mmCIF file of C-alpha atoms in Angstrom:
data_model
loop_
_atom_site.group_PDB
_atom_site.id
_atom_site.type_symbol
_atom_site.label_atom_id
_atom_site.label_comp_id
_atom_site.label_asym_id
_atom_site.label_seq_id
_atom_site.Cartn_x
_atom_site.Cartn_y
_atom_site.Cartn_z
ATOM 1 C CA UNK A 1 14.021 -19.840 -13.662
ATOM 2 C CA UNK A 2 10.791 -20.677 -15.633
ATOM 3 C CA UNK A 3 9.828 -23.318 -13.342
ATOM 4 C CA UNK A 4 10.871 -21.087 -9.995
ATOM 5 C CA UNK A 5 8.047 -18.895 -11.846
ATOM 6 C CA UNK A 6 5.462 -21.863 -12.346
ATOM 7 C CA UNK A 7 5.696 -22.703 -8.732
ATOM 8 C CA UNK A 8 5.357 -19.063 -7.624
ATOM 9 C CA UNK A 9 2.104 -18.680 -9.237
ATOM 10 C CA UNK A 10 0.712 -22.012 -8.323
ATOM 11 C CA UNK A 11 1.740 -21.249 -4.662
ATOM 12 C CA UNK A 12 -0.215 -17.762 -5.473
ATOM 13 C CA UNK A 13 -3.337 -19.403 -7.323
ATOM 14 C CA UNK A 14 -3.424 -21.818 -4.215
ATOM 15 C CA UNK A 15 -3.301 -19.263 -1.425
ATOM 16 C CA UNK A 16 -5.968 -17.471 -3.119
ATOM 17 C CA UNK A 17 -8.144 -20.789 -3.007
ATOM 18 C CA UNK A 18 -7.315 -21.197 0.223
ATOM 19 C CA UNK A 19 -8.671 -17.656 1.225
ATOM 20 C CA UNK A 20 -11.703 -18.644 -0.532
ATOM 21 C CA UNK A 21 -12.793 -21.680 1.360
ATOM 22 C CA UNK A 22 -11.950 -20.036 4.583
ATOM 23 C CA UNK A 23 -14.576 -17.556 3.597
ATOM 24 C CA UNK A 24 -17.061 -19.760 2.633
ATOM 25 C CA UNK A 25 -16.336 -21.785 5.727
ATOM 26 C CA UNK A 26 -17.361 -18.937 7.529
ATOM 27 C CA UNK A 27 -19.976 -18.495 5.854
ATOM 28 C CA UNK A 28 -21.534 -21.842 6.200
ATOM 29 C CA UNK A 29 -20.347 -22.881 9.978
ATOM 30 C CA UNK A 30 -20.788 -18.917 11.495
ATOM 31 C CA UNK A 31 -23.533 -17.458 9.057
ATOM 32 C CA UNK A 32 -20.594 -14.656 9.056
ATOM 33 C CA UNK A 33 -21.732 -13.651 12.840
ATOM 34 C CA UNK A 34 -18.168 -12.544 13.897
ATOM 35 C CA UNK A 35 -18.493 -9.097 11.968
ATOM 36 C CA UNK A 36 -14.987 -8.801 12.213
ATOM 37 C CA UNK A 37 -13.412 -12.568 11.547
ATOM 38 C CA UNK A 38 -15.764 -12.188 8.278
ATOM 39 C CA UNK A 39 -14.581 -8.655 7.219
ATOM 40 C CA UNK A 40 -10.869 -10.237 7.553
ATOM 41 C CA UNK A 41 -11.574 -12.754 5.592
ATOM 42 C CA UNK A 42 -13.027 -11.108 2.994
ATOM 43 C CA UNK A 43 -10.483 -8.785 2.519
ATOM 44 C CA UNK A 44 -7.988 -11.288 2.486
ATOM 45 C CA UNK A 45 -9.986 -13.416 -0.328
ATOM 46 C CA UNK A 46 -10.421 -9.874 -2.570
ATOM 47 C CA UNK A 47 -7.160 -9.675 -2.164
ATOM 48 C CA UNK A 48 -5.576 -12.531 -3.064
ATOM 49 C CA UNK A 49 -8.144 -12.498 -5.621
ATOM 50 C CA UNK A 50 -7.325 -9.093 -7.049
ATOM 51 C CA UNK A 51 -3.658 -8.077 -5.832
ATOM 52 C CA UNK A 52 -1.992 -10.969 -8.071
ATOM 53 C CA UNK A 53 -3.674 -9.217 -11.118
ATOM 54 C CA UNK A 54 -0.955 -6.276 -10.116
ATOM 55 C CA UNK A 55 1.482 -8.529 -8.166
ATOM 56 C CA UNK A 56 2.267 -11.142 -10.750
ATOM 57 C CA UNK A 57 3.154 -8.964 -13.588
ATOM 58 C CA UNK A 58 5.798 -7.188 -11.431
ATOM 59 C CA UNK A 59 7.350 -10.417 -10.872
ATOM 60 C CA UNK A 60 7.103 -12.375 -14.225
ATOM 61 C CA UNK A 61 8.008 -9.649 -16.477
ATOM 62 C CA UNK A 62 10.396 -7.942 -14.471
ATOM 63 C CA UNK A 63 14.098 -7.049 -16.081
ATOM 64 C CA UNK A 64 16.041 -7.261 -13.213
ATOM 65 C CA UNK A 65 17.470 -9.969 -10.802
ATOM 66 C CA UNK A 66 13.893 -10.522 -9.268
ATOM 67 C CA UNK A 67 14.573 -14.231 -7.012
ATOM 68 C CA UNK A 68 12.043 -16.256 -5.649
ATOM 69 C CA UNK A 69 12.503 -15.401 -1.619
ATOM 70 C CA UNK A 70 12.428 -11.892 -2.828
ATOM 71 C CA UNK A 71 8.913 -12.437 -4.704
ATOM 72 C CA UNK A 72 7.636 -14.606 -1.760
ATOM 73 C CA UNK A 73 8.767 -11.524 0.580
ATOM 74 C CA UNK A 74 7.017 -9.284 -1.494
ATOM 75 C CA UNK A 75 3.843 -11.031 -2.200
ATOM 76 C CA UNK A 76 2.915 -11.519 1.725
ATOM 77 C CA UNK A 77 3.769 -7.792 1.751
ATOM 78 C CA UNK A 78 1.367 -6.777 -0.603
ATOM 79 C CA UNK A 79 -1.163 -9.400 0.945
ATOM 80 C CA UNK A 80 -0.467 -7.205 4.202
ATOM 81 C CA UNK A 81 -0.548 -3.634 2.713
ATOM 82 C CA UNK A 82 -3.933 -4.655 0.789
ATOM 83 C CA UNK A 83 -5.803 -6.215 3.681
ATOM 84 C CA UNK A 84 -5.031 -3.676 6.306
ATOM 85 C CA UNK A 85 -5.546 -1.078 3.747
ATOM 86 C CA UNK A 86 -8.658 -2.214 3.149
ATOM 87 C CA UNK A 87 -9.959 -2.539 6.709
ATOM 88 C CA UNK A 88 -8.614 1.045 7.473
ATOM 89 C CA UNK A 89 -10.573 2.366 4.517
ATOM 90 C CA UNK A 90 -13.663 0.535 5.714
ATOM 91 C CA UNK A 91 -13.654 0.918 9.515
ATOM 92 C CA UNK A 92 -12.134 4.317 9.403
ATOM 93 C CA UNK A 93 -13.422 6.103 6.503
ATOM 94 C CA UNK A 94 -16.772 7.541 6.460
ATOM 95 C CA UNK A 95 -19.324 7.784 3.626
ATOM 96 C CA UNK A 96 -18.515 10.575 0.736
ATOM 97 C CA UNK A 97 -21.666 10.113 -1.090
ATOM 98 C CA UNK A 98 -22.262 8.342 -4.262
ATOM 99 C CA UNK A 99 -18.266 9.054 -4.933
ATOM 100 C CA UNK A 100 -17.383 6.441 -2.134
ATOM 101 C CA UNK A 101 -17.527 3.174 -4.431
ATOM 102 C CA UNK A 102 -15.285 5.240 -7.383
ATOM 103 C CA UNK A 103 -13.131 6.171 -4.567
ATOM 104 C CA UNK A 104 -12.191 2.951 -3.635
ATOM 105 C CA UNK A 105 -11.602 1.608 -6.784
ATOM 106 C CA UNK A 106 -9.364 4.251 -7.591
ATOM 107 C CA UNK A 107 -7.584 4.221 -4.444
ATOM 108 C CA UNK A 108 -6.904 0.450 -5.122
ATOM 109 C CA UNK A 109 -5.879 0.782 -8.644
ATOM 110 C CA UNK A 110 -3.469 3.637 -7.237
ATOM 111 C CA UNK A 111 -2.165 0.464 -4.596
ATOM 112 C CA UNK A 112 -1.516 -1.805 -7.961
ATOM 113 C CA UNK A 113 0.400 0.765 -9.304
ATOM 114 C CA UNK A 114 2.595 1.144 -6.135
ATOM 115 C CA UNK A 115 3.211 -2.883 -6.300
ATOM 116 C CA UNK A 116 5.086 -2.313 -9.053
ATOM 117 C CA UNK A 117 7.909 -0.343 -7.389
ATOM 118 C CA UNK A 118 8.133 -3.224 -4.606
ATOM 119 C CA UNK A 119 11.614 -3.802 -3.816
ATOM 120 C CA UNK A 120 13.472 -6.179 -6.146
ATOM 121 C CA UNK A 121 16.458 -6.798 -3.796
ATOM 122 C CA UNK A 122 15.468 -9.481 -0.660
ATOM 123 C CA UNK A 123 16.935 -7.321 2.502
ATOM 124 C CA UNK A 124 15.192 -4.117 0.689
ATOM 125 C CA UNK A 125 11.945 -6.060 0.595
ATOM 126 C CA UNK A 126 12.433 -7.951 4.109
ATOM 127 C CA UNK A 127 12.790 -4.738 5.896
ATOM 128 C CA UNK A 128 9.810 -2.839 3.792
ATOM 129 C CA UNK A 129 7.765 -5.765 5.340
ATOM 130 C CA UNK A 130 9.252 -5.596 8.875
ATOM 131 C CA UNK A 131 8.392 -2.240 9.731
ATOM 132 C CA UNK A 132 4.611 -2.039 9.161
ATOM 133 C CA UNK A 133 4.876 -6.162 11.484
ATOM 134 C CA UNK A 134 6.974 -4.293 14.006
ATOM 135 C CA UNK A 135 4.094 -1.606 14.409
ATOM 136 C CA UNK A 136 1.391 -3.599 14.226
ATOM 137 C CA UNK A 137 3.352 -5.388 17.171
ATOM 138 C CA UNK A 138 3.429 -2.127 18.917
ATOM 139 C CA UNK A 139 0.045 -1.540 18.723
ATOM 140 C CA UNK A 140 -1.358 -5.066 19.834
ATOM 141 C CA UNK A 141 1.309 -3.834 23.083
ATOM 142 C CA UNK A 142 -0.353 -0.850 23.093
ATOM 143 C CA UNK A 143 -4.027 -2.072 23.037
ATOM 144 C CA UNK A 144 -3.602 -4.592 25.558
ATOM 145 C CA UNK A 145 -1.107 -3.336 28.693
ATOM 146 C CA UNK A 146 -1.210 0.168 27.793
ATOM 147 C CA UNK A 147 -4.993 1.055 27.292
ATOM 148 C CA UNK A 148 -7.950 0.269 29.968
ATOM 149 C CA UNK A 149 -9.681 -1.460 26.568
ATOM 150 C CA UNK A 150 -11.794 -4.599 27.238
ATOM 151 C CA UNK A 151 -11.448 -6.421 23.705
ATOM 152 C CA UNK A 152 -10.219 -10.253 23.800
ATOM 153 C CA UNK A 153 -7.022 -11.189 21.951
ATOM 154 C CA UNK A 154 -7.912 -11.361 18.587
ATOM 155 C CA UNK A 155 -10.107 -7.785 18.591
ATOM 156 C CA UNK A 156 -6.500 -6.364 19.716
ATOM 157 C CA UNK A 157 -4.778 -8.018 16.995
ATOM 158 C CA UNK A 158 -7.552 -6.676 14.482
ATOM 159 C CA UNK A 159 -7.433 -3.053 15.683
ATOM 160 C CA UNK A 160 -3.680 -3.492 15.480
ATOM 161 C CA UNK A 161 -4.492 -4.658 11.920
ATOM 162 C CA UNK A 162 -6.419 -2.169 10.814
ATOM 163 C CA UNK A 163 -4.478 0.869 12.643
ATOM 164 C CA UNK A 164 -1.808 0.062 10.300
ATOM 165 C CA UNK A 165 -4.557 0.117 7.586
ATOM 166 C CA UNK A 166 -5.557 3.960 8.528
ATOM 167 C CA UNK A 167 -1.514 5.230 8.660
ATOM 168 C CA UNK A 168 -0.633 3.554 5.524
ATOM 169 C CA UNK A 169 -3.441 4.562 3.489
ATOM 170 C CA UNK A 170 -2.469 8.125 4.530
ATOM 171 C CA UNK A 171 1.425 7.532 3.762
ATOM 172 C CA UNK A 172 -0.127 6.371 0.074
ATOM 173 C CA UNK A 173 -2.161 8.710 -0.723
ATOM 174 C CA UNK A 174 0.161 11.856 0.825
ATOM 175 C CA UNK A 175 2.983 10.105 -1.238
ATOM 176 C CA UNK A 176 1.380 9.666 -4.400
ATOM 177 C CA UNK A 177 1.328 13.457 -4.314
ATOM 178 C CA UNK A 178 4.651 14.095 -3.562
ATOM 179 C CA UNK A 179 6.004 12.298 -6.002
ATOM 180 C CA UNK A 180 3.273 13.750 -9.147
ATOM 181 C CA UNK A 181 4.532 16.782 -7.725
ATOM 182 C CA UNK A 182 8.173 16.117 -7.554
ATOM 183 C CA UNK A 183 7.822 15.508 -11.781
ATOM 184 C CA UNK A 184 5.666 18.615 -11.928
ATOM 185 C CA UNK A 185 8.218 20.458 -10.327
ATOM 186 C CA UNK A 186 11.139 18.846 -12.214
ATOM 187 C CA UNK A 187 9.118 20.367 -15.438
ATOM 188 C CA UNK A 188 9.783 23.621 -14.429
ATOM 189 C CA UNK A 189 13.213 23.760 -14.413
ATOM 190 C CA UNK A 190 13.815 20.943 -17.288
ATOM 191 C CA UNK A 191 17.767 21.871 -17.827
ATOM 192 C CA UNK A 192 18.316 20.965 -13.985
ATOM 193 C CA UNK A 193 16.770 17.491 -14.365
ATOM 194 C CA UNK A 194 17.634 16.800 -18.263
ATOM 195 C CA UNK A 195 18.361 13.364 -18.056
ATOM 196 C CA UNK A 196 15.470 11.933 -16.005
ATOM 197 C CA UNK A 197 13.315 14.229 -18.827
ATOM 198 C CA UNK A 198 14.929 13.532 -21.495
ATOM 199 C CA UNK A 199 12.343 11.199 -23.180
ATOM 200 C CA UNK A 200 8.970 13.531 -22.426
ATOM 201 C CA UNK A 201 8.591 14.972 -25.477
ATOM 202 C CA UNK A 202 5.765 17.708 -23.344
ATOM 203 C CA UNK A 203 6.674 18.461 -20.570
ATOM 204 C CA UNK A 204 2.707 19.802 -19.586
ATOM 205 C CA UNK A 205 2.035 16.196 -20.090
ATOM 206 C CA UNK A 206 3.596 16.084 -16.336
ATOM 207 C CA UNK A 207 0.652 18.405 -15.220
ATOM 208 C CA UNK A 208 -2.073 15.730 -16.136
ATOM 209 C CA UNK A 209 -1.154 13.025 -13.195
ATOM 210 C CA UNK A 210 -0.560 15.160 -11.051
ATOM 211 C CA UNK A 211 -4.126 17.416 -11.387
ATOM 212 C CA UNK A 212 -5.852 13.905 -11.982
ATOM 213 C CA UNK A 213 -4.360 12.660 -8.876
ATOM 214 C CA UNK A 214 -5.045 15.216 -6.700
ATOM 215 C CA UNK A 215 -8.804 15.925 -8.394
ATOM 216 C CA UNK A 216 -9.781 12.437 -7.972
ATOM 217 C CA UNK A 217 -7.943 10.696 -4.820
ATOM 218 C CA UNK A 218 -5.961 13.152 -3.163
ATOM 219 C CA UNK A 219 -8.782 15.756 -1.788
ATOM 220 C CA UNK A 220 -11.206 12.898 -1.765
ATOM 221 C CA UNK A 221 -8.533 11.019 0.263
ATOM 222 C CA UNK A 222 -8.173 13.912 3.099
ATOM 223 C CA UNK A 223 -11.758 13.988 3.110
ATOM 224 C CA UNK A 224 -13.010 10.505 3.399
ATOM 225 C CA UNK A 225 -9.770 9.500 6.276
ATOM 226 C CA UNK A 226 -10.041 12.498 8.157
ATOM 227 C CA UNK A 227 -12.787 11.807 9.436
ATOM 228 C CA UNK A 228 -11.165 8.663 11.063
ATOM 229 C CA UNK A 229 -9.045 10.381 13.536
ATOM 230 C CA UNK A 230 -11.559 10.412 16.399
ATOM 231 C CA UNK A 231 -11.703 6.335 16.283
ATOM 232 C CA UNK A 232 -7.678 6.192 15.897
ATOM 233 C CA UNK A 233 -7.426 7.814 19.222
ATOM 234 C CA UNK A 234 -10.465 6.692 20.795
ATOM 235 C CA UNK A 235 -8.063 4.041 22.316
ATOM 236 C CA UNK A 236 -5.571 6.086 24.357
ATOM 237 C CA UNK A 237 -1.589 5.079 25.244
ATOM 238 C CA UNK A 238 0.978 6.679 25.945
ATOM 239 C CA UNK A 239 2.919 9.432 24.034
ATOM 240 C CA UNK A 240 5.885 6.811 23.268
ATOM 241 C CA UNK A 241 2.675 5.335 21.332
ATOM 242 C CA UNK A 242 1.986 8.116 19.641
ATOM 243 C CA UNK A 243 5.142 9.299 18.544
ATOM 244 C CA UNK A 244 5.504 5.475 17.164
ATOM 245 C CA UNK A 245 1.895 6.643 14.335
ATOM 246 C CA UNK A 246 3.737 9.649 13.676
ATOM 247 C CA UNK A 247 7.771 7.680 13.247
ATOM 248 C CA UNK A 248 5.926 5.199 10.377
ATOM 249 C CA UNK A 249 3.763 7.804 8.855
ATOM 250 C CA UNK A 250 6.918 9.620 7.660
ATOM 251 C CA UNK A 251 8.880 6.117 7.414
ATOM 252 C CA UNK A 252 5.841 4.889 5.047
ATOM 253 C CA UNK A 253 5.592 8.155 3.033
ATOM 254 C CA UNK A 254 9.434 8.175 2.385
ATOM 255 C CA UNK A 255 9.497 4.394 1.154
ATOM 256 C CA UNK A 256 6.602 4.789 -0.668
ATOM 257 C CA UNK A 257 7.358 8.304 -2.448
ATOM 258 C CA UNK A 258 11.268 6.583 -3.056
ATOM 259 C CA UNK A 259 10.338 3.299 -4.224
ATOM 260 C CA UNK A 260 7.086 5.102 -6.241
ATOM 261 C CA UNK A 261 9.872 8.089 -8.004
ATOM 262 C CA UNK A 262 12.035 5.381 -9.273
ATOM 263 C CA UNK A 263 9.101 3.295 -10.793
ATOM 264 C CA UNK A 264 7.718 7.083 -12.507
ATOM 265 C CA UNK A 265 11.226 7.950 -13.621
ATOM 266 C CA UNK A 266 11.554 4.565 -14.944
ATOM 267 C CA UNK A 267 8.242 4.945 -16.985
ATOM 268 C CA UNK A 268 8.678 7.976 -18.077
ATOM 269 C CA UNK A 269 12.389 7.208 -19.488
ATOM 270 C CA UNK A 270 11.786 3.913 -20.908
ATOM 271 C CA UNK A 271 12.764 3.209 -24.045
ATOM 272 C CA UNK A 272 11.141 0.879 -26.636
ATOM 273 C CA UNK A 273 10.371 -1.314 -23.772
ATOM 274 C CA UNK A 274 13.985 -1.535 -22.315
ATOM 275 C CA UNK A 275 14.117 0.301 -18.315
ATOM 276 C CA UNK A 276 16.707 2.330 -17.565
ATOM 277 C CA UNK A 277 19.723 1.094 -15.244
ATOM 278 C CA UNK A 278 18.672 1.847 -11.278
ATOM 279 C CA UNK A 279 22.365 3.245 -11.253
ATOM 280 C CA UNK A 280 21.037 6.536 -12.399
#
């Protein structure tokens, strides 16, 4: 198992190199003139550079039965969820003042934090990668047999790319506030839900994430994507196509607010280091 774990973070260390010189590559052969190609490639060097520092704890300190396919599985799925996330939040979002920069620093702390309730099991994490491939699929259709839009091939691809960006940032932020709300609620009627409570000493203390959430990314989150509706349907299909945005919106928020409840329960009823059974 220990070497399974050595290989798995030399494969990681290695892809992150390899991100690295593609950027510089780019930097030196194109001066970085394909706006795009370069903003692609940085976001895939900052985040092989930066998702590991979440990713890699999840994996080599995790309790349960955690195998290598699974942690390749989930690793190009957090690779996907952090680039695309990132290019939504930059092509989509628009400035929010001198908060911008905190914002997205927050936002992708918040993303680290949802690594860590990645799937453990391989078909769990296989299809959690599938779906957000499958639409980005759809959209690439979309874009170039369904719209009168002039980009080449790999423009398509991109706007596919970052599409999925703009819906899953939504899904993240929408279900980070579900579930802080979910535990709020939960406090309120504590005999109902004794025995996923029954190690918070306070139960206010459940108030604090969820007003610190909502203060700090939640509202800022509505405010800073909203305003990148009118690009995500400047590029008109049909309605099959949009009821597809709306299908992995909710598909996205319940994964997310699922997979991100079991990793807060498990938190918040850990004891002296030892996770509760996912049986409960």
């Amino acid at each position: 198992m220990k070497v399974k774990k050595i290989l798995f973070v030399i494969f990681v260390i290695l892809a992150g190199l390899a991100f690295l010189v593609a950027m510089i590559y780019d930097i030196a052969k194109n001066n970085s003139q394909n706006e795009q190609l370069s903003g692609l490639l940085a976001t895939l060097f900052v985040s092989g550079l930066v998702g590991p520092m979440f990713f890699l704890p999840t994996y080599l300190n995790s309790k349960e039965s955690y195998g290598l396919p699974t942690a390749f599985i989930n690793y190009f799925m957090m690779i996907l969820e952090s680039v695309t996330m990132l290019l939504g939040l930059t092509l989509y979002g628009s400035a929010i003042g001198g908060y911008g920069q905190f914002y997205l620093f927050l936002i992708y702390a918040f993303f680290g934090f949802h690594i860590f309730s990645y799937p453990k099991k391989f078909i769990s994490s296989l299809i959690q990668l599938a779906v957000p491939i499958g639409y980005i699929v759809l959209n690439v259709i979309e874009l170039k047999y369904f719209s009168h839009s002039t980009l080449n091939n790999f423009e398509i691809i991109y706007n596919g790319l970052f599409k999925n960006g703009f819906v899953f940032t939504w899904a993240l932020i929408t279900g980070g506030f579900l579930v802080f709300g979910k535990f709020w609620r939960m406090s309120l009627n504590p005999n109902k839900y004794r025995e996923e409570l029954k190690n918070v000493n306070n139960l206010k203390t459940l108030y604090v994430p969820l007003i610190l959430y909502t203060v700090f990314i939640f509202i800022p989150g509505i405010w800073y994507m909203s305003h990148g509706f009118e690009n995500f349907f400047e590029l008109k299909g049909s309605s099959f196509f949009y009821l597809a945005d709306i299908v992995y919106f909710i598909y996205a928020v319940y994964t997310q607010g699922q997979n991100f409840s079991k990793q807060f329960t498990r938190f918040l009823t850990t004891d002296s280091g030892v996770a509760f059974s996912d049986e409960k």
